[in-house]
């Protein structure tokens, strides 16, 4: 079971229990965030398009980090122009805690009381 989620303008393939680095999210350490699913695959069941609203992907913010330093060099020959700058991307480490459909849990809970009510009504 896995899902494709979108965050920070990028797409990631995630599984439950997986840790991943994404662009900085405005959430505190330990907070739970919900990621936007684009595709959900569970065995032969594939959910996308209009039914993707039933899928829920939750993650926990583990830490905020900074990425590896990238060096940017600008150089124009014969002009004496040289510039060197650097950049470190702000990142958030997430751990995926739950992937699943919302309808599955509701359907199981809703069908149990109705079958119990029917058996009580028939037995009386």
mmCIF file of C-alpha atoms in Angstrom:
data_model
loop_
_atom_site.group_PDB
_atom_site.id
_atom_site.type_symbol
_atom_site.label_atom_id
_atom_site.label_comp_id
_atom_site.label_asym_id
_atom_site.label_seq_id
_atom_site.Cartn_x
_atom_site.Cartn_y
_atom_site.Cartn_z
ATOM 1 C CA UNK A 1 0.000 0.000 0.000
ATOM 2 C CA UNK A 2 1.405 3.358 -1.029
ATOM 3 C CA UNK A 3 0.308 6.837 -2.057
ATOM 4 C CA UNK A 4 1.609 9.639 -4.229
ATOM 5 C CA UNK A 5 1.377 12.958 -2.364
ATOM 6 C CA UNK A 6 2.048 16.554 -3.352
ATOM 7 C CA UNK A 7 3.753 19.078 -1.102
ATOM 8 C CA UNK A 8 5.997 22.042 -1.816
ATOM 9 C CA UNK A 9 5.385 21.790 -5.566
ATOM 10 C CA UNK A 10 6.873 18.286 -5.700
ATOM 11 C CA UNK A 11 5.424 14.780 -5.689
ATOM 12 C CA UNK A 12 6.572 11.954 -3.431
ATOM 13 C CA UNK A 13 5.791 8.218 -3.259
ATOM 14 C CA UNK A 14 5.142 7.424 0.417
ATOM 15 C CA UNK A 15 4.396 4.321 2.466
ATOM 16 C CA UNK A 16 3.289 4.055 6.075
ATOM 17 C CA UNK A 17 6.229 4.429 8.494
ATOM 18 C CA UNK A 18 8.466 6.060 5.872
ATOM 19 C CA UNK A 19 10.552 9.136 6.675
ATOM 20 C CA UNK A 20 11.099 11.799 4.032
ATOM 21 C CA UNK A 21 12.479 15.315 3.587
ATOM 22 C CA UNK A 22 10.195 17.945 2.048
ATOM 23 C CA UNK A 23 10.404 21.701 1.655
ATOM 24 C CA UNK A 24 9.851 23.619 4.888
ATOM 25 C CA UNK A 25 6.316 23.390 6.286
ATOM 26 C CA UNK A 26 4.844 25.925 8.699
ATOM 27 C CA UNK A 27 4.277 23.425 11.536
ATOM 28 C CA UNK A 28 5.957 22.841 14.888
ATOM 29 C CA UNK A 29 7.989 19.754 15.800
ATOM 30 C CA UNK A 30 5.684 16.889 16.757
ATOM 31 C CA UNK A 31 2.673 18.373 14.958
ATOM 32 C CA UNK A 32 0.500 16.262 12.685
ATOM 33 C CA UNK A 33 0.006 17.423 9.117
ATOM 34 C CA UNK A 34 -2.238 16.101 6.378
ATOM 35 C CA UNK A 35 -0.650 15.718 2.941
ATOM 36 C CA UNK A 36 -2.532 16.151 -0.330
ATOM 37 C CA UNK A 37 -2.890 12.736 -2.028
ATOM 38 C CA UNK A 38 -2.848 12.416 -5.820
ATOM 39 C CA UNK A 39 -2.961 8.605 -6.104
ATOM 40 C CA UNK A 40 -3.578 5.703 -3.702
ATOM 41 C CA UNK A 41 -2.690 2.078 -4.461
ATOM 42 C CA UNK A 42 -3.688 -0.852 -2.222
ATOM 43 C CA UNK A 43 -3.012 -4.134 -3.986
ATOM 44 C CA UNK A 44 -5.208 -4.128 -7.082
ATOM 45 C CA UNK A 45 -7.292 -1.161 -5.857
ATOM 46 C CA UNK A 46 -6.219 2.152 -7.408
ATOM 47 C CA UNK A 47 -7.903 5.386 -6.265
ATOM 48 C CA UNK A 48 -7.461 8.631 -8.194
ATOM 49 C CA UNK A 49 -9.496 11.366 -9.842
ATOM 50 C CA UNK A 50 -12.808 12.199 -8.155
ATOM 51 C CA UNK A 51 -12.496 9.469 -5.486
ATOM 52 C CA UNK A 52 -9.172 10.789 -4.166
ATOM 53 C CA UNK A 53 -11.083 12.906 -1.622
ATOM 54 C CA UNK A 54 -11.766 9.692 0.314
ATOM 55 C CA UNK A 55 -8.032 9.077 0.842
ATOM 56 C CA UNK A 56 -6.267 10.501 3.881
ATOM 57 C CA UNK A 57 -2.472 10.703 4.336
ATOM 58 C CA UNK A 58 -1.252 11.878 7.733
ATOM 59 C CA UNK A 59 2.339 12.605 8.743
ATOM 60 C CA UNK A 60 4.127 13.731 11.887
ATOM 61 C CA UNK A 61 6.751 16.506 11.810
ATOM 62 C CA UNK A 62 9.953 14.999 13.208
ATOM 63 C CA UNK A 63 12.337 17.963 12.805
ATOM 64 C CA UNK A 64 13.228 21.027 10.767
ATOM 65 C CA UNK A 65 16.584 20.789 9.009
ATOM 66 C CA UNK A 66 18.733 22.569 6.474
ATOM 67 C CA UNK A 67 19.893 20.876 3.313
ATOM 68 C CA UNK A 68 23.386 20.473 1.939
ATOM 69 C CA UNK A 69 25.154 23.683 0.903
ATOM 70 C CA UNK A 70 25.058 24.411 -2.808
ATOM 71 C CA UNK A 71 27.734 26.665 -4.275
ATOM 72 C CA UNK A 72 26.795 29.052 -7.071
ATOM 73 C CA UNK A 73 29.656 30.450 -9.157
ATOM 74 C CA UNK A 74 29.299 33.188 -11.775
ATOM 75 C CA UNK A 75 32.262 33.909 -14.030
ATOM 76 C CA UNK A 76 32.756 35.986 -17.180
ATOM 77 C CA UNK A 77 36.132 35.537 -18.838
ATOM 78 C CA UNK A 78 38.280 38.560 -19.825
ATOM 79 C CA UNK A 79 36.138 40.931 -17.742
ATOM 80 C CA UNK A 80 37.370 40.292 -14.206
ATOM 81 C CA UNK A 81 33.874 39.299 -13.063
ATOM 82 C CA UNK A 82 33.734 36.499 -10.492
ATOM 83 C CA UNK A 83 31.034 35.883 -7.874
ATOM 84 C CA UNK A 84 30.618 32.976 -5.497
ATOM 85 C CA UNK A 85 27.531 32.536 -3.348
ATOM 86 C CA UNK A 86 25.914 29.628 -1.542
ATOM 87 C CA UNK A 87 22.472 28.384 -0.675
ATOM 88 C CA UNK A 88 21.029 25.967 1.878
ATOM 89 C CA UNK A 89 17.427 24.828 1.449
ATOM 90 C CA UNK A 90 15.124 24.848 4.484
ATOM 91 C CA UNK A 91 13.647 21.329 4.883
ATOM 92 C CA UNK A 92 11.204 19.463 7.118
ATOM 93 C CA UNK A 93 11.590 15.784 8.005
ATOM 94 C CA UNK A 94 8.235 13.955 8.075
ATOM 95 C CA UNK A 95 7.256 10.457 9.167
ATOM 96 C CA UNK A 96 4.133 9.085 7.474
ATOM 97 C CA UNK A 97 1.855 7.757 10.227
ATOM 98 C CA UNK A 98 -1.322 6.786 8.359
ATOM 99 C CA UNK A 99 -2.418 6.071 4.802
ATOM 100 C CA UNK A 100 -5.949 4.913 4.138
ATOM 101 C CA UNK A 101 -9.405 5.632 2.870
ATOM 102 C CA UNK A 102 -11.905 7.481 5.017
ATOM 103 C CA UNK A 103 -14.908 5.598 3.639
ATOM 104 C CA UNK A 104 -13.562 2.207 4.699
ATOM 105 C CA UNK A 105 -13.586 3.050 8.423
ATOM 106 C CA UNK A 106 -17.027 4.683 8.289
ATOM 107 C CA UNK A 107 -18.573 1.841 6.295
ATOM 108 C CA UNK A 108 -17.338 -0.765 8.768
ATOM 109 C CA UNK A 109 -18.625 1.236 11.751
ATOM 110 C CA UNK A 110 -21.961 2.052 10.115
ATOM 111 C CA UNK A 111 -22.722 -1.523 9.011
ATOM 112 C CA UNK A 112 -22.125 -3.076 12.446
ATOM 113 C CA UNK A 113 -24.911 -1.231 14.351
ATOM 114 C CA UNK A 114 -27.431 -1.711 11.533
ATOM 115 C CA UNK A 115 -26.875 -5.497 11.444
ATOM 116 C CA UNK A 116 -27.104 -5.604 15.228
ATOM 117 C CA UNK A 117 -30.380 -3.663 15.114
ATOM 118 C CA UNK A 118 -31.812 -6.047 12.506
ATOM 119 C CA UNK A 119 -30.954 -9.149 14.529
ATOM 120 C CA UNK A 120 -32.450 -7.588 17.699
ATOM 121 C CA UNK A 121 -35.609 -6.668 15.797
ATOM 122 C CA UNK A 122 -35.968 -10.131 14.246
ATOM 123 C CA UNK A 123 -35.243 -11.969 17.494
ATOM 124 C CA UNK A 124 -37.915 -10.101 19.503
#
